[in-house]
Backbone as numpy.savetxt, mean C-alpha at the origin, in Angstrom:
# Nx Ny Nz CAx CAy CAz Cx Cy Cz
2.49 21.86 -10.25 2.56 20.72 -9.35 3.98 20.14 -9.42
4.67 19.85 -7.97 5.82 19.46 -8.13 6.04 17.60 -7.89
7.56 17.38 -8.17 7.37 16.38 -7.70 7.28 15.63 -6.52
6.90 15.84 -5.93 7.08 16.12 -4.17 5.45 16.04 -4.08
4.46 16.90 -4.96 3.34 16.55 -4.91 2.83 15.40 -5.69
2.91 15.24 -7.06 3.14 13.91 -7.42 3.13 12.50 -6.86
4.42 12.52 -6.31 4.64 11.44 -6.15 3.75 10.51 -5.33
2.95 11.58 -4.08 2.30 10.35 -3.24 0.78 10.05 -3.56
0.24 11.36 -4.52 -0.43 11.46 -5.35 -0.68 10.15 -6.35
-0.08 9.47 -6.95 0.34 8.46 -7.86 0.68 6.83 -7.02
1.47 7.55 -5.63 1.81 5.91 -5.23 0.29 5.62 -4.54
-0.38 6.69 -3.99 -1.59 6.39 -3.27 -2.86 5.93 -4.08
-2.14 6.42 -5.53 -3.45 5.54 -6.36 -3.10 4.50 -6.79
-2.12 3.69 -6.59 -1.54 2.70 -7.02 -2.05 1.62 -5.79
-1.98 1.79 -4.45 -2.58 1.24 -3.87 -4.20 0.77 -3.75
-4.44 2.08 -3.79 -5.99 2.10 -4.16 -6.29 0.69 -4.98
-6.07 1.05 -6.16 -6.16 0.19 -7.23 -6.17 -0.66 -6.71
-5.04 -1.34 -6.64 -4.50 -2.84 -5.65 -5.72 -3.08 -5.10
-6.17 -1.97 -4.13 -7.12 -3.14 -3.39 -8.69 -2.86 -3.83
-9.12 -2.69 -4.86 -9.84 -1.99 -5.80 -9.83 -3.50 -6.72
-8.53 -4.30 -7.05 -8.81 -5.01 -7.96 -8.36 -6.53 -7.18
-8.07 -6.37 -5.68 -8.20 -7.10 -4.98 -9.98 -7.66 -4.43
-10.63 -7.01 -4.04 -11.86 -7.41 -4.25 -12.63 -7.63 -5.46
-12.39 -7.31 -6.40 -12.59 -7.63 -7.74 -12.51 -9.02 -7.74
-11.18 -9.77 -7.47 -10.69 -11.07 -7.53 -11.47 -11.80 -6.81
-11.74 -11.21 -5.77 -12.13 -12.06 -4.56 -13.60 -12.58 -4.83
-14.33 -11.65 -5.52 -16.14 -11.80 -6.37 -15.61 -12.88 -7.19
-14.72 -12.44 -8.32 -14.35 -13.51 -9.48 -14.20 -14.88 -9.15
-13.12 -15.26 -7.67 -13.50 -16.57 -7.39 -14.64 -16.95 -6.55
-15.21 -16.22 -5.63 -16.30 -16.78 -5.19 -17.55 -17.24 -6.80
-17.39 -16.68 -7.84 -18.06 -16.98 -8.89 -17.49 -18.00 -9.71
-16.40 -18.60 -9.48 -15.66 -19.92 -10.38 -15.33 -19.49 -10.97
-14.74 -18.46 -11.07 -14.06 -17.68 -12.46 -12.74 -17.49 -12.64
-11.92 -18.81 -12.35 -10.13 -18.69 -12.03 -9.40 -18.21 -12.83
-9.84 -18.26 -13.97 -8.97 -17.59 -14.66 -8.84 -15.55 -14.73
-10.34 -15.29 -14.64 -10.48 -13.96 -14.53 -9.71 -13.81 -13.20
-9.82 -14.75 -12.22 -9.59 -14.34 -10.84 -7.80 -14.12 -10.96
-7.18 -14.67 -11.71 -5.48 -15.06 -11.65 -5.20 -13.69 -12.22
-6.33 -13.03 -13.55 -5.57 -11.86 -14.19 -5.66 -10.71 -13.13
-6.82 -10.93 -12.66 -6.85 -9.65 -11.84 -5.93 -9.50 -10.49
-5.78 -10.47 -9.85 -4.85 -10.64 -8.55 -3.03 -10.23 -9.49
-2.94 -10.80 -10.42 -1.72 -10.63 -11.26 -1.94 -9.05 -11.35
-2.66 -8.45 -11.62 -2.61 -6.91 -12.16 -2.50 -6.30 -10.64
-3.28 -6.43 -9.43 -3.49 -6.30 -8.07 -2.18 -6.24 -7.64
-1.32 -7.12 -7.87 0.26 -7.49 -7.35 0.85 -6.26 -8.00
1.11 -6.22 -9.14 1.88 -5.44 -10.00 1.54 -4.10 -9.44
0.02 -3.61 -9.34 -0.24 -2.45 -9.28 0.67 -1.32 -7.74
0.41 -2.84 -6.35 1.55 -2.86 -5.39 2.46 -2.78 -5.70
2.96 -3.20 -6.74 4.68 -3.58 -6.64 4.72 -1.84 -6.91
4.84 -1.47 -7.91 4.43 0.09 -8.47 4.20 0.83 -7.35
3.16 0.95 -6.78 3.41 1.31 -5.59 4.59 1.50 -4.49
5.19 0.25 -4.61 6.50 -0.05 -3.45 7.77 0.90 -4.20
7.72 0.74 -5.39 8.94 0.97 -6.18 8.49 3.13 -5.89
7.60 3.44 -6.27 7.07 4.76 -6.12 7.32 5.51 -4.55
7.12 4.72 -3.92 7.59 5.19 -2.27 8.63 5.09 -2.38
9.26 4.04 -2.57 10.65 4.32 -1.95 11.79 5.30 -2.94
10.98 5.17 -4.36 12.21 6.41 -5.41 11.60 7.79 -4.03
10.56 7.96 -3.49 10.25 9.45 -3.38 11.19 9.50 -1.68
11.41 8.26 -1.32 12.30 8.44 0.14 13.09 8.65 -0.17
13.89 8.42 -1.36 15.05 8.17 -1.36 15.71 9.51 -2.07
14.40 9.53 -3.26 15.08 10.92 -4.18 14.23 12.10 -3.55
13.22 12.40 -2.87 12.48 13.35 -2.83 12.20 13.70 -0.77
12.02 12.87 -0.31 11.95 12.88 1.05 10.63 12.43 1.47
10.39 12.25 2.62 8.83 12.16 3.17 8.22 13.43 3.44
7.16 13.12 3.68 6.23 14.59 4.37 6.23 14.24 5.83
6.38 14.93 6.58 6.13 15.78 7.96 4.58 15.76 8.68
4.16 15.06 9.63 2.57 15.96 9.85 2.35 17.37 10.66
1.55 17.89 9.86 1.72 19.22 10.13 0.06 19.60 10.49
0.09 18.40 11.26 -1.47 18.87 11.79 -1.01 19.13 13.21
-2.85 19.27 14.01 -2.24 20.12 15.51 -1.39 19.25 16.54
-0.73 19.61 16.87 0.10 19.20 18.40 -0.61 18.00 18.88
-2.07 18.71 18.93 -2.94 17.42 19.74 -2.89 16.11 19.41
-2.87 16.03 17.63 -2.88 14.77 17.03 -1.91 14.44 17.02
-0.92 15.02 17.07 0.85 14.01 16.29 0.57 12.94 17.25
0.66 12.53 18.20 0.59 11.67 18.43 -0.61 10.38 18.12
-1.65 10.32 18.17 -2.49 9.72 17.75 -2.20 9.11 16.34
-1.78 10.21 15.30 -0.94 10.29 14.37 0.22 9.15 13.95
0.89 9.21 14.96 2.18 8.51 14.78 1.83 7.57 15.28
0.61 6.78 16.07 0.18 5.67 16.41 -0.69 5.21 15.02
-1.17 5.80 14.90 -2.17 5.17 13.17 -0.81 5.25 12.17
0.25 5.88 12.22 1.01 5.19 10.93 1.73 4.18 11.68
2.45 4.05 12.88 2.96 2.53 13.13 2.20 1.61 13.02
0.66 1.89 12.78 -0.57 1.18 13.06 -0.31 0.65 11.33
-0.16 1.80 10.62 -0.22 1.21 8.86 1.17 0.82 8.81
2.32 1.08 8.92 3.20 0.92 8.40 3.55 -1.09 8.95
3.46 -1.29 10.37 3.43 -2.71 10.43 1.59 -3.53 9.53
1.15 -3.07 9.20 0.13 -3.81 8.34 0.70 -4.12 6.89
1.19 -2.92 6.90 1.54 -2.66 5.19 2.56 -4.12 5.05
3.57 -3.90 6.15 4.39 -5.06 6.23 4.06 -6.71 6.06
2.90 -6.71 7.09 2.48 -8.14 7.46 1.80 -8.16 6.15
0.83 -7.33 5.27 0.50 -7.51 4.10 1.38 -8.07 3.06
1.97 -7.11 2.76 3.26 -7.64 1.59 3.94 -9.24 2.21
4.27 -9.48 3.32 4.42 -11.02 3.76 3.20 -11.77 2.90
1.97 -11.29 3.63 0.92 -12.57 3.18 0.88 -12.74 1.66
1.07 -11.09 0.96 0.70 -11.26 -0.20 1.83 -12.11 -1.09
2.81 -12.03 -0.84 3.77 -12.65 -1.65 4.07 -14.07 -1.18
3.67 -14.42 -0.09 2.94 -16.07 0.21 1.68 -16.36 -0.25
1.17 -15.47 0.06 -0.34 -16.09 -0.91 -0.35 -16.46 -2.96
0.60 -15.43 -3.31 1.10 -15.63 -5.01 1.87 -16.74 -4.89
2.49 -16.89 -4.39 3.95 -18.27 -4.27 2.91 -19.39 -3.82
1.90 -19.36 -3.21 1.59 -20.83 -3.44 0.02 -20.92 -4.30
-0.13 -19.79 -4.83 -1.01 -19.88 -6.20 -0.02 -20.14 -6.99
1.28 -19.69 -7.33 1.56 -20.28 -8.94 2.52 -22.09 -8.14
2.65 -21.94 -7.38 2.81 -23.23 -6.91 1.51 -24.58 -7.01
0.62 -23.81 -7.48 -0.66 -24.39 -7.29 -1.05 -25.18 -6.12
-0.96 -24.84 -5.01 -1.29 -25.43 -3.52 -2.80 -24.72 -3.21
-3.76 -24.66 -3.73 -4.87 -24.06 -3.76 -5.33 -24.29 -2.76
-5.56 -25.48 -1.58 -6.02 -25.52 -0.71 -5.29 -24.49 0.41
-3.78 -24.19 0.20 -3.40 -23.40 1.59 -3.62 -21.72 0.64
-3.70 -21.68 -0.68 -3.61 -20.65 -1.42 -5.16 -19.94 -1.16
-6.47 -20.88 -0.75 -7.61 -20.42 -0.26 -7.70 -20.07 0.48
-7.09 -20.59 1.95 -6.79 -20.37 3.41 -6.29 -19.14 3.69
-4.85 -18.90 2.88 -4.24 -17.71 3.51 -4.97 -16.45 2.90
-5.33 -16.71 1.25 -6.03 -15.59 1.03 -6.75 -14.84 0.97
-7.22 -15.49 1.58 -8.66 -14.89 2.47 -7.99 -13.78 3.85
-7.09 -13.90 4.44 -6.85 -13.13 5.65 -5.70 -12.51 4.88
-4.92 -12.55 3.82 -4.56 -11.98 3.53 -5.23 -10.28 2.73
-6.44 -10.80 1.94 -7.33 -9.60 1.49 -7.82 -8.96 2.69
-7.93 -9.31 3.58 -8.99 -8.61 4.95 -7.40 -7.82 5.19
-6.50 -8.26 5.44 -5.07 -7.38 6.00 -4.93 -6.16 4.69
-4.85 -6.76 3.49 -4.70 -5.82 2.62 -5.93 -4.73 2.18
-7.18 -4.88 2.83 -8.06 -3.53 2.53 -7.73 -2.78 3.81
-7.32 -3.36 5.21 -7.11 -2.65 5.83 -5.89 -1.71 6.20
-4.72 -2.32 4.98 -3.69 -1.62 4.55 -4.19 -0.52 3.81
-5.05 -1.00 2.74 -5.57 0.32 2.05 -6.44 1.23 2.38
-7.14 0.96 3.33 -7.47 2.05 3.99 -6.68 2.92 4.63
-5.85 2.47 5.83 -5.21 3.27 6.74 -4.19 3.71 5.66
-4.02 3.66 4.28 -2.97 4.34 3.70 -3.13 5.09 3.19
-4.97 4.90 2.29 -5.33 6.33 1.76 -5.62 7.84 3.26
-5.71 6.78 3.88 -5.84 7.55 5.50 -4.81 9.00 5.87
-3.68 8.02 5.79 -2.36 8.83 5.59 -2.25 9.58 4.60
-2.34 9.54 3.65 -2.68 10.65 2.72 -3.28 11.08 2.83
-4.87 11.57 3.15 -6.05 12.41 3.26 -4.75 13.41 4.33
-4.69 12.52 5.35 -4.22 13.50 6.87 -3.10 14.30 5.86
-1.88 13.67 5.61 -0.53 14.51 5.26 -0.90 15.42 4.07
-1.65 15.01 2.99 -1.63 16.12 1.93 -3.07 16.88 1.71
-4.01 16.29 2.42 -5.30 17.14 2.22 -5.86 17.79 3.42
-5.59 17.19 4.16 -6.22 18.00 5.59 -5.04 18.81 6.22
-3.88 18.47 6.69 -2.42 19.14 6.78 -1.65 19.33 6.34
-1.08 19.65 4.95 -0.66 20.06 3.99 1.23 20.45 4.51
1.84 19.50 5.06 2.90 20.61 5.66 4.47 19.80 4.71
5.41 20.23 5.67 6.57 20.53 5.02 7.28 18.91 4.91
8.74 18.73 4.18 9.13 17.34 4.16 10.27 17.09 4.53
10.62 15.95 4.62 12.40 15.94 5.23 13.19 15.98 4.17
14.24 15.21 3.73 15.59 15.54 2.75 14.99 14.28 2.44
15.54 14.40 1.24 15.86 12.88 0.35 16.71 12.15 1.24
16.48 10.43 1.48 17.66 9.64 2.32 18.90 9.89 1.56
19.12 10.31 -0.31 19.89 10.34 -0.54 21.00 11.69 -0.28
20.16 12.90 0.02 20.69 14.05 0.25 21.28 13.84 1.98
20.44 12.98 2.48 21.07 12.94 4.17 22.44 12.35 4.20
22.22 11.15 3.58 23.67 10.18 3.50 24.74 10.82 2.82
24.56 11.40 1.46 25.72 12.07 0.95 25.72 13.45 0.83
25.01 14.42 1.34 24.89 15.40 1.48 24.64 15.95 0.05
Protein backbone atom coordinates (compact mmCIF):
# COMPACT_ATOMS: atom_id res chain seq x y z
CA UNK A 1 0.00 0.00 0.00
CA UNK A 2 1.31 3.29 -1.07
CA UNK A 3 1.15 6.59 0.03
CA UNK A 4 -1.16 7.84 -2.35
CA UNK A 5 -3.39 5.03 -0.99
CA UNK A 6 -3.02 5.91 2.52
CA UNK A 7 -3.47 9.03 2.64
CA UNK A 8 -7.26 9.43 1.81
CA UNK A 9 -7.71 6.25 3.49
CA UNK A 10 -6.75 7.98 6.94
CA UNK A 11 -8.03 11.62 6.11
CA UNK A 12 -11.51 9.93 5.34
CA UNK A 13 -11.44 8.33 8.68
CA UNK A 14 -10.62 11.28 10.34
CA UNK A 15 -13.70 12.81 9.18
CA UNK A 16 -15.78 10.04 9.85
CA UNK A 17 -14.81 10.23 13.34
CA UNK A 18 -15.52 13.95 13.53
CA UNK A 19 -18.86 13.39 12.77
CA UNK A 20 -19.14 10.08 14.65
CA UNK A 21 -18.18 12.10 17.79
CA UNK A 22 -20.14 15.02 16.66
CA UNK A 23 -23.39 13.30 17.35
CA UNK A 24 -22.03 11.79 20.29
CA UNK A 25 -21.92 15.48 21.67
CA UNK A 26 -25.03 16.36 20.47
CA UNK A 27 -26.90 13.13 22.81
CA UNK A 28 -24.39 14.34 25.64
CA UNK A 29 -26.00 17.78 25.70
CA UNK A 30 -29.42 17.02 24.99
CA UNK A 31 -28.69 14.80 28.36
CA UNK A 32 -27.08 17.83 30.56
CA UNK A 33 -23.92 16.45 30.29
CA UNK A 34 -21.58 19.68 29.46
CA UNK A 35 -18.84 18.67 30.42
CA UNK A 36 -18.79 15.20 28.56
CA UNK A 37 -20.35 17.31 25.79
CA UNK A 38 -17.08 20.01 25.66
CA UNK A 39 -14.59 16.77 25.63
CA UNK A 40 -16.12 15.24 22.92
CA UNK A 41 -16.84 18.31 20.51
CA UNK A 42 -12.96 19.24 21.61
CA UNK A 43 -11.82 15.71 20.28
CA UNK A 44 -14.59 16.19 17.13
CA UNK A 45 -12.61 19.55 16.24
CA UNK A 46 -9.19 18.12 16.51
CA UNK A 47 -10.14 14.96 14.76
CA UNK A 48 -11.16 17.69 11.62
CA UNK A 49 -8.37 19.65 12.09
CA UNK A 50 -6.24 16.23 11.30
CA UNK A 51 -8.22 15.76 8.71
CA UNK A 52 -7.60 19.34 7.06
CA UNK A 53 -3.87 19.11 7.77
CA UNK A 54 -3.99 15.29 5.97
CA UNK A 55 -5.64 16.66 2.70
CA UNK A 56 -3.84 19.23 2.12
CA UNK A 57 0.02 17.45 2.97
CA UNK A 58 -1.55 14.81 0.19
CA UNK A 59 -2.37 18.00 -2.40
CA UNK A 60 0.43 19.33 -1.91
CA UNK A 61 3.01 16.38 -1.48
CA UNK A 62 1.15 13.55 -3.22
CA UNK A 63 -1.62 14.94 -5.66
CA UNK A 64 -5.40 14.32 -5.91
CA UNK A 65 -7.18 11.45 -7.54
CA UNK A 66 -8.89 11.80 -10.89
CA UNK A 67 -12.56 10.20 -11.39
CA UNK A 68 -12.23 7.44 -13.33
CA UNK A 69 -15.67 6.37 -13.44
CA UNK A 70 -17.92 6.32 -16.74
CA UNK A 71 -18.14 9.41 -19.00
CA UNK A 72 -21.78 9.33 -18.05
CA UNK A 73 -21.11 10.31 -14.45
CA UNK A 74 -18.17 12.84 -14.50
CA UNK A 75 -20.39 15.11 -14.60
CA UNK A 76 -22.98 14.42 -12.04
CA UNK A 77 -19.71 13.74 -10.31
CA UNK A 78 -18.23 17.04 -10.44
CA UNK A 79 -21.63 18.45 -9.35
CA UNK A 80 -21.72 16.26 -5.97
CA UNK A 81 -18.06 17.36 -5.23
CA UNK A 82 -18.78 21.22 -5.82
CA UNK A 83 -21.84 20.04 -3.94
CA UNK A 84 -19.18 18.75 -0.93
CA UNK A 85 -16.47 20.85 -1.39
CA UNK A 86 -18.70 24.30 -0.77
CA UNK A 87 -20.35 22.37 2.40
CA UNK A 88 -17.12 21.28 3.64
CA UNK A 89 -16.42 25.08 3.50
CA UNK A 90 -19.60 26.57 4.99
CA UNK A 91 -18.95 23.74 7.68
CA UNK A 92 -15.51 24.61 8.83
CA UNK A 93 -17.05 28.50 8.93
CA UNK A 94 -19.86 27.31 11.30
CA UNK A 95 -17.66 25.04 13.08
CA UNK A 96 -15.02 27.37 14.12
CA UNK A 97 -17.88 29.98 15.06
CA UNK A 98 -19.70 27.64 16.83
CA UNK A 99 -16.13 26.72 19.19
CA UNK A 100 -15.34 30.58 19.42
CA UNK A 101 -18.46 31.30 21.03
CA UNK A 102 -18.50 28.08 23.25
CA UNK A 103 -15.17 28.94 24.79
CA UNK A 104 -16.40 32.53 24.71
CA UNK A 105 -19.18 31.14 26.69
CA UNK A 106 -22.15 32.83 24.69
CA UNK A 107 -24.22 29.62 25.06
CA UNK A 108 -27.31 31.05 24.01
CA UNK A 109 -25.93 31.91 20.28
CA UNK A 110 -23.43 28.75 20.91
CA UNK A 111 -26.99 26.59 21.04
CA UNK A 112 -28.45 28.35 18.05
CA UNK A 113 -25.68 28.00 15.64
CA UNK A 114 -24.87 24.53 16.71
CA UNK A 115 -27.41 22.96 15.97
CA UNK A 116 -27.27 23.91 12.02
CA UNK A 117 -23.94 23.71 12.25
CA UNK A 118 -24.03 19.62 13.12
CA UNK A 119 -26.90 19.14 10.42
CA UNK A 120 -24.14 20.98 7.78
CA UNK A 121 -21.40 18.89 9.24
CA UNK A 122 -23.07 15.19 8.88
CA UNK A 123 -23.93 16.30 5.63
CA UNK A 124 -20.30 17.16 4.97
CA UNK A 125 -19.61 13.76 6.20
CA UNK A 126 -21.53 12.07 4.25
CA UNK A 127 -20.99 13.52 0.82
CA UNK A 128 -17.22 13.03 1.79
CA UNK A 129 -17.18 9.49 2.70
CA UNK A 130 -19.26 9.64 -0.67
CA UNK A 131 -16.28 10.84 -2.50
CA UNK A 132 -14.26 8.33 -1.38
CA UNK A 133 -16.47 5.23 -1.88
CA UNK A 134 -16.78 6.83 -5.75
CA UNK A 135 -12.76 7.75 -6.22
CA UNK A 136 -11.13 4.76 -4.40
CA UNK A 137 -13.69 1.92 -4.18
CA UNK A 138 -15.99 1.95 -6.95
CA UNK A 139 -13.44 3.83 -9.60
CA UNK A 140 -10.21 3.25 -8.59
CA UNK A 141 -8.32 5.58 -11.18
CA UNK A 142 -5.25 7.62 -11.71
CA UNK A 143 -3.94 11.13 -9.87
CA UNK A 144 -2.60 14.49 -10.75
CA UNK A 145 1.05 15.81 -9.58
CA UNK A 146 1.70 17.03 -6.26
CA UNK A 147 0.81 21.14 -6.28
CA UNK A 148 4.33 20.96 -5.21
CA UNK A 149 5.77 19.07 -8.28
CA UNK A 150 3.44 21.47 -10.63
CA UNK A 151 4.80 24.77 -9.20
CA UNK A 152 8.44 23.76 -9.03
CA UNK A 153 8.67 21.06 -11.20
Amino acid sequence: MSWYDIFPLVSTSFILISGILVAIGWRLIIKKKREAHEKVMVAAAIAATLFFIIYVSRTIFVGNTMFNGPESLKTVYLIFLLFHIVLATVAAVFGITTLTLAYRKNFAKHRKVGRTTSLIWFATVVTGVTVYVLLYLCYPGGHTKPVIQAIFG
